[in-house]
Amino acid sequence: MSVRFIIERLMQALLTMLMLSIIVFGLSRLTGDPINLMAPMEASPEDIARIKASLGLDKPLLTQYWIYISNAIQGDFGQSIKWDRSAAQMLLERFPATVVLSITSMALGLLIALPIGIWSAVKRDTWFDNAGKIVALAGQSMPTFWFGILLILFFSLYIPLFPTSGYGFDIHLVLPTITLGAFVAASIMRVTRSAMLDALETDYVRTARAKGVPEWRVITVHALKNAAIPILTITALQAATVLRGAVVTETVFAWPGIGKIAIDAVYGRDFPLVQGAVLMMGMIFLVVNLIVDVLYVFLDPRISYIKR
Amino acid sequence: MKVTMRRGSRAMILGAMVCGLALSAIAATPGFSQPKGEVTIAVPALNQLFDPTSMVGVNPHESYDFIYDGLLNNGPNGKYPALAESWTISPDGKQIDFKLRKGVKFSNGDPFSAEDVKFTFDRLMAPDSGHAYRKGFVDSVERIEVVDPYTARFVLKNPWLAFFTTTRYALTPIAPKAYYEKVGKQGFQDKPIGTGPFVLVAIKSGEFSKWEAKPDYWGGAPHIKNVTQLVVKEPFTRYAMLEKGEADIVAGVTGPLLEKIKGNANVKVFFARYSGTSGIFFNKDLFPESADKRVRLAIGMAIDRKLIADKIQGGVCQPATSMFTPGTFGYLDGLPQVPYDPAKAKALLAEAGVKPGAKVTFTLQSESFSALPNAPQVLEAIAGMLEAVGFVVERKSVDNNAWLSMMRGGKPTGIFYGPISIPDDGGEVLNSYFISASGWTAKSIKVPEYDQIFDGQLKAANLDERKKILQRFAKLESENREDIPLLWCDTPFAASTKRIKSWQPALGSGYHTTMRSLELK
């Protein structure tokens, strides 16, 4: 690992962000014109042209993109069409809510997935393993919005333990975290089980057992450490799942994060806000993946990014 | 033995921790009871652009009605004089003198005067104005004069009685000239003020607006003290909030959810009556057979409006007899409905030479309108009913934006659905759908008499004469059936009976929340 590697990865990340900006800019324009939603049917072509010009949408697409990207580099995503406020400011206001929900969901997901995944591998083909498989299958196949609604129904209405929705770093976090965490847990659980199964069948595990190393040490030190790479990889990939799931979860629980505002922005064809939200989520994902790349080296010294 | 005890201790500690967490969660769970005088409304969407001189459509009124008054306001019984106490119209109809209410103040203490009226209308008619209905004003208003501090004169290009009957004109919120000029457009957006019954005390874009009642409101202090409008997109979550007492009123309740709410003894549904109307229209270029009245009638007879109203829309809508509702200026009572009679529809089609298997295109919507709750399901049902009388229906599914693009481009499908939100004025209905220049029908209705009637109502000497002219149109259209009237819809608001004593939403608009009439227990 070297500074050069970090710089290379940062350059790749920038290139990815640039590609992402082009894709989201192009796709948002393909979904239609916000003027359609803003101007009444009786509006004359002059009225429409006037509103378009006021939003800068009358310029050629390339010019619009250039303005957008050159401002975005400076942290300015433009003015939200729907709320007439700085899109960057609106997203930054929501950033903590999304980050907190993502972190708690990932933490919950890992808390559920790792012990069950490991124990399922250790107790392969037992009732525990089979139950784990069913839980994982349910977690992966259950739509997030549906699971969220079920949680509201059972734990807000039938057993009134938690609020139905709303924001706060307290009990308001519980149901959204479970909704998102359960989805994350399912994938990590499956990969943990597979990776541990492979690791438990290796020669060094057999040797460790033959040498009389306690079983808990065989599992946690010898097997788990060596199974960590695929687990870390799926965990990083789940960061994208969390961000994607946050869009739905935040909407169901009225959690004021980037996902919820992104949905509003998409329906309102609020281009600056949509573009800003996607770029921000993309950036989070890239940063998480960069961190994971660095962590690989610490987990497995055989991995090196230095070209020989 | 030692190990066993250790495991036992750990399990006990873990169990105690779990119980502790659960108990602390229960203890921390708020009681969800609202403080006295406070009301929370959960809404699916909320317009938070506050500059009334840059109004972007009809929905800002869900915020405007808190802050502002118009020359007229909208209430449970329709429009009533607000900042204008009275008015006189010149004999030629080209001058209206509004006598303004004295002693009214904006929430910053500035007195309201005719200068504010002139400022508001001048600004919305300015060449660089982004006001959605600027054209209507520019087409009719020559200039506005301040005769004295409490008299504003509208000098018109032509008589404009529609001003008094059309929400988008009469209810234009009056902005404070001095304050607006002092703080500028952005400053006004950040801290809007008006003469209305509430002041904005907190806002988070896309999340909530919080309002505080003005005890010295000229029309009398509201019965409630604070209102929070909360954006909750998911319908089930809004219902759960109501059920649990986290919200007192929820908007956007339709279909199965409305049925569930209706069965709840703790919930009462209040309706903004006649807030939407709709019809089925025809693009005669794509569907030339529809030029034959028998074909249009047959299509009307194929549609079971009562079934749709009862089973899909949860009783929020009722079969219509015309695009004018009983709340529309120009409504004519006693017009016949197009009956549901599929057998006769088939016979009429055969008589008109339309063979079974004839292809038609029909627009489906992926989003609901305020004028047509559950639009996706309703339109799919209609497509099915058309198939039942022998048509092969090619469905074109669009979202709101694509639909508006299609309509604005003048390319609707052969058969299409036309909605109106706030169908308050017959002249506007005519303008939107029935004259030869109507954009919403892609200029496909060409009945010279309708154009004459439209011109006639514009020049009417008084409101009675105008009403008669519009009623003549309603009768004529009932005979011609250029459209097939579909449904009249109300906007439902579900409210908790534990907290809400009474409420009368506005007539003819689901966007005018009229919180002043809300009383708590």
PDB file of N, CA, C and O in Angstrom, chain A residues 207-239:
ATOM      1  N   THR A 207      -5.389 -28.481  11.262  1.00  0.00           N
ATOM      2  CA  THR A 207      -4.137 -28.525  12.041  1.00  0.00           C
ATOM      3  C   THR A 207      -4.345 -27.930  13.428  1.00  0.00           C
ATOM      4  O   THR A 207      -3.914 -28.483  14.437  1.00  0.00           O
ATOM      5  N   ALA A 208      -5.020 -26.798  13.469  1.00  0.00           N
ATOM      6  CA  ALA A 208      -5.267 -26.124  14.750  1.00  0.00           C
ATOM      7  C   ALA A 208      -6.057 -27.026  15.687  1.00  0.00           C
ATOM      8  O   ALA A 208      -5.729 -27.136  16.876  1.00  0.00           O
ATOM      9  N   ARG A 209      -7.095 -27.662  15.127  1.00  0.00           N
ATOM     10  CA  ARG A 209      -7.900 -28.575  15.953  1.00  0.00           C
ATOM     11  C   ARG A 209      -7.046 -29.737  16.450  1.00  0.00           C
ATOM     12  O   ARG A 209      -7.131 -30.162  17.611  1.00  0.00           O
ATOM     13  N   ALA A 210      -6.175 -30.290  15.512  1.00  0.00           N
ATOM     14  CA  ALA A 210      -5.328 -31.427  15.868  1.00  0.00           C
ATOM     15  C   ALA A 210      -4.362 -31.061  16.981  1.00  0.00           C
ATOM     16  O   ALA A 210      -4.005 -31.887  17.820  1.00  0.00           O
ATOM     17  N   LYS A 211      -3.977 -29.768  16.982  1.00  0.00           N
ATOM     18  CA  LYS A 211      -3.034 -29.318  18.013  1.00  0.00           C
ATOM     19  C   LYS A 211      -3.751 -29.037  19.335  1.00  0.00           C
ATOM     20  O   LYS A 211      -3.125 -28.649  20.314  1.00  0.00           O
ATOM     21  N   GLY A 212      -5.059 -29.196  19.346  1.00  0.00           N
ATOM     22  CA  GLY A 212      -5.808 -29.019  20.586  1.00  0.00           C
ATOM     23  C   GLY A 212      -6.196 -27.587  20.901  1.00  0.00           C
ATOM     24  O   GLY A 212      -6.520 -27.249  22.043  1.00  0.00           O
ATOM     25  N   VAL A 213      -6.169 -26.732  19.886  1.00  0.00           N
ATOM     26  CA  VAL A 213      -6.599 -25.342  20.096  1.00  0.00           C
ATOM     27  C   VAL A 213      -8.091 -25.351  20.438  1.00  0.00           C
ATOM     28  O   VAL A 213      -8.861 -26.086  19.803  1.00  0.00           O
ATOM     29  N   PRO A 214      -8.495 -24.588  21.473  1.00  0.00           N
ATOM     30  CA  PRO A 214      -9.928 -24.581  21.823  1.00  0.00           C
ATOM     31  C   PRO A 214     -10.793 -24.207  20.609  1.00  0.00           C
ATOM     32  O   PRO A 214     -10.395 -23.364  19.796  1.00  0.00           O
ATOM     33  N   GLU A 215     -11.982 -24.808  20.565  1.00  0.00           N
ATOM     34  CA  GLU A 215     -12.849 -24.632  19.393  1.00  0.00           C
ATOM     35  C   GLU A 215     -13.218 -23.169  19.167  1.00  0.00           C
ATOM     36  O   GLU A 215     -13.245 -22.683  18.036  1.00  0.00           O
ATOM     37  N   TRP A 216     -13.489 -22.419  20.259  1.00  0.00           N
ATOM     38  CA  TRP A 216     -13.875 -21.011  20.070  1.00  0.00           C
ATOM     39  C   TRP A 216     -12.752 -20.214  19.424  1.00  0.00           C
ATOM     40  O   TRP A 216     -12.970 -19.317  18.636  1.00  0.00           O
ATOM     41  N   ARG A 217     -11.511 -20.638  19.747  1.00  0.00           N
ATOM     42  CA  ARG A 217     -10.366 -19.931  19.174  1.00  0.00           C
ATOM     43  C   ARG A 217     -10.180 -20.320  17.697  1.00  0.00           C
ATOM     44  O   ARG A 217      -9.839 -19.479  16.857  1.00  0.00           O
ATOM     45  N   VAL A 218     -10.452 -21.579  17.425  1.00  0.00           N
ATOM     46  CA  VAL A 218     -10.376 -22.035  16.021  1.00  0.00           C
ATOM     47  C   VAL A 218     -11.359 -21.228  15.175  1.00  0.00           C
ATOM     48  O   VAL A 218     -11.026 -20.759  14.081  1.00  0.00           O
ATOM     49  N   ILE A 219     -12.564 -21.077  15.731  1.00  0.00           N
ATOM     50  CA  ILE A 219     -13.611 -20.391  14.953  1.00  0.00           C
ATOM     51  C   ILE A 219     -13.296 -18.901  14.798  1.00  0.00           C
ATOM     52  O   ILE A 219     -13.280 -18.373  13.691  1.00  0.00           O
ATOM     53  N   THR A 220     -13.037 -18.252  15.903  1.00  0.00           N
ATOM     54  CA  THR A 220     -12.928 -16.787  15.839  1.00  0.00           C
ATOM     55  C   THR A 220     -11.573 -16.313  15.322  1.00  0.00           C
ATOM     56  O   THR A 220     -11.504 -15.324  14.601  1.00  0.00           O
ATOM     57  N   VAL A 221     -10.522 -16.987  15.674  1.00  0.00           N
ATOM     58  CA  VAL A 221      -9.204 -16.494  15.263  1.00  0.00           C
ATOM     59  C   VAL A 221      -8.770 -17.112  13.930  1.00  0.00           C
ATOM     60  O   VAL A 221      -8.473 -16.413  12.971  1.00  0.00           O
ATOM     61  N   HIS A 222      -8.795 -18.432  13.867  1.00  0.00           N
ATOM     62  CA  HIS A 222      -8.263 -19.079  12.664  1.00  0.00           C
ATOM     63  C   HIS A 222      -9.223 -18.996  11.480  1.00  0.00           C
ATOM     64  O   HIS A 222      -8.817 -18.624  10.383  1.00  0.00           O
ATOM     65  N   ALA A 223     -10.461 -19.341  11.689  1.00  0.00           N
ATOM     66  CA  ALA A 223     -11.400 -19.400  10.554  1.00  0.00           C
ATOM     67  C   ALA A 223     -11.944 -18.015  10.202  1.00  0.00           C
ATOM     68  O   ALA A 223     -11.876 -17.581   9.049  1.00  0.00           O
ATOM     69  N   LEU A 224     -12.453 -17.310  11.203  1.00  0.00           N
ATOM     70  CA  LEU A 224     -13.130 -16.035  10.913  1.00  0.00           C
ATOM     71  C   LEU A 224     -12.185 -15.015  10.293  1.00  0.00           C
ATOM     72  O   LEU A 224     -12.550 -14.311   9.355  1.00  0.00           O
ATOM     73  N   LYS A 225     -10.993 -14.965  10.785  1.00  0.00           N
ATOM     74  CA  LYS A 225     -10.054 -13.979  10.249  1.00  0.00           C
ATOM     75  C   LYS A 225      -9.802 -14.233   8.767  1.00  0.00           C
ATOM     76  O   LYS A 225      -9.687 -13.316   7.958  1.00  0.00           O
ATOM     77  N   ASN A 226      -9.722 -15.511   8.437  1.00  0.00           N
ATOM     78  CA  ASN A 226      -9.465 -15.839   7.037  1.00  0.00           C
ATOM     79  C   ASN A 226     -10.713 -15.755   6.158  1.00  0.00           C
ATOM     80  O   ASN A 226     -10.613 -15.704   4.935  1.00  0.00           O
ATOM     81  N   ALA A 227     -11.865 -15.759   6.811  1.00  0.00           N
ATOM     82  CA  ALA A 227     -13.118 -15.602   6.043  1.00  0.00           C
ATOM     83  C   ALA A 227     -13.513 -14.130   5.933  1.00  0.00           C
ATOM     84  O   ALA A 227     -14.527 -13.796   5.326  1.00  0.00           O
ATOM     85  N   ALA A 228     -12.690 -13.278   6.504  1.00  0.00           N
ATOM     86  CA  ALA A 228     -13.099 -11.871   6.630  1.00  0.00           C
ATOM     87  C   ALA A 228     -13.159 -11.123   5.293  1.00  0.00           C
ATOM     88  O   ALA A 228     -13.965 -10.200   5.137  1.00  0.00           O
ATOM     89  N   ILE A 229     -12.330 -11.517   4.342  1.00  0.00           N
ATOM     90  CA  ILE A 229     -12.284 -10.758   3.081  1.00  0.00           C
ATOM     91  C   ILE A 229     -13.642 -10.763   2.367  1.00  0.00           C
ATOM     92  O   ILE A 229     -14.185  -9.701   2.039  1.00  0.00           O
ATOM     93  N   PRO A 230     -14.233 -11.950   2.093  1.00  0.00           N
ATOM     94  CA  PRO A 230     -15.560 -11.913   1.447  1.00  0.00           C
ATOM     95  C   PRO A 230     -16.630 -11.216   2.298  1.00  0.00           C
ATOM     96  O   PRO A 230     -17.511 -10.539   1.767  1.00  0.00           O
ATOM     97  N   ILE A 231     -16.492 -11.372   3.634  1.00  0.00           N
ATOM     98  CA  ILE A 231     -17.482 -10.715   4.503  1.00  0.00           C
ATOM     99  C   ILE A 231     -17.348  -9.196   4.386  1.00  0.00           C
ATOM    100  O   ILE A 231     -18.338  -8.465   4.271  1.00  0.00           O
ATOM    101  N   LEU A 232     -16.130  -8.743   4.365  1.00  0.00           N
ATOM    102  CA  LEU A 232     -15.892  -7.298   4.239  1.00  0.00           C
ATOM    103  C   LEU A 232     -16.380  -6.789   2.881  1.00  0.00           C
ATOM    104  O   LEU A 232     -16.972  -5.712   2.774  1.00  0.00           O
ATOM    105  N   THR A 233     -16.148  -7.618   1.852  1.00  0.00           N
ATOM    106  CA  THR A 233     -16.571  -7.216   0.507  1.00  0.00           C
ATOM    107  C   THR A 233     -18.097  -7.065   0.451  1.00  0.00           C
ATOM    108  O   THR A 233     -18.604  -6.047  -0.032  1.00  0.00           O
ATOM    109  N   ILE A 234     -18.794  -8.062   0.968  1.00  0.00           N
ATOM    110  CA  ILE A 234     -20.271  -7.982   0.916  1.00  0.00           C
ATOM    111  C   ILE A 234     -20.766  -6.839   1.809  1.00  0.00           C
ATOM    112  O   ILE A 234     -21.732  -6.157   1.476  1.00  0.00           O
ATOM    113  N   THR A 235     -20.072  -6.587   2.914  1.00  0.00           N
ATOM    114  CA  THR A 235     -20.473  -5.483   3.789  1.00  0.00           C
ATOM    115  C   THR A 235     -20.339  -4.156   3.041  1.00  0.00           C
ATOM    116  O   THR A 235     -21.216  -3.294   3.125  1.00  0.00           O
ATOM    117  N   ALA A 236     -19.261  -4.015   2.298  1.00  0.00           N
ATOM    118  CA  ALA A 236     -19.072  -2.777   1.533  1.00  0.00           C
ATOM    119  C   ALA A 236     -20.150  -2.639   0.461  1.00  0.00           C
ATOM    120  O   ALA A 236     -20.705  -1.559   0.235  1.00  0.00           O
ATOM    121  N   LEU A 237     -20.433  -3.779  -0.183  1.00  0.00           N
ATOM    122  CA  LEU A 237     -21.477  -3.726  -1.219  1.00  0.00           C
ATOM    123  C   LEU A 237     -22.830  -3.388  -0.603  1.00  0.00           C
ATOM    124  O   LEU A 237     -23.670  -2.739  -1.226  1.00  0.00           O
ATOM    125  N   GLN A 238     -23.016  -3.841   0.632  1.00  0.00           N
ATOM    126  CA  GLN A 238     -24.286  -3.544   1.299  1.00  0.00           C
ATOM    127  C   GLN A 238     -24.442  -2.053   1.608  1.00  0.00           C
ATOM    128  O   GLN A 238     -25.537  -1.582   1.871  1.00  0.00           O
ATOM    129  N   ALA A 239     -23.329  -1.326   1.581  1.00  0.00           N
ATOM    130  CA  ALA A 239     -23.435   0.127   1.773  1.00  0.00           C
ATOM    131  C   ALA A 239     -24.337   0.707   0.685  1.00  0.00           C
ATOM    132  O   ALA A 239     -25.153   1.606   0.946  1.00  0.00           O
TER     133      ALA A 239
END
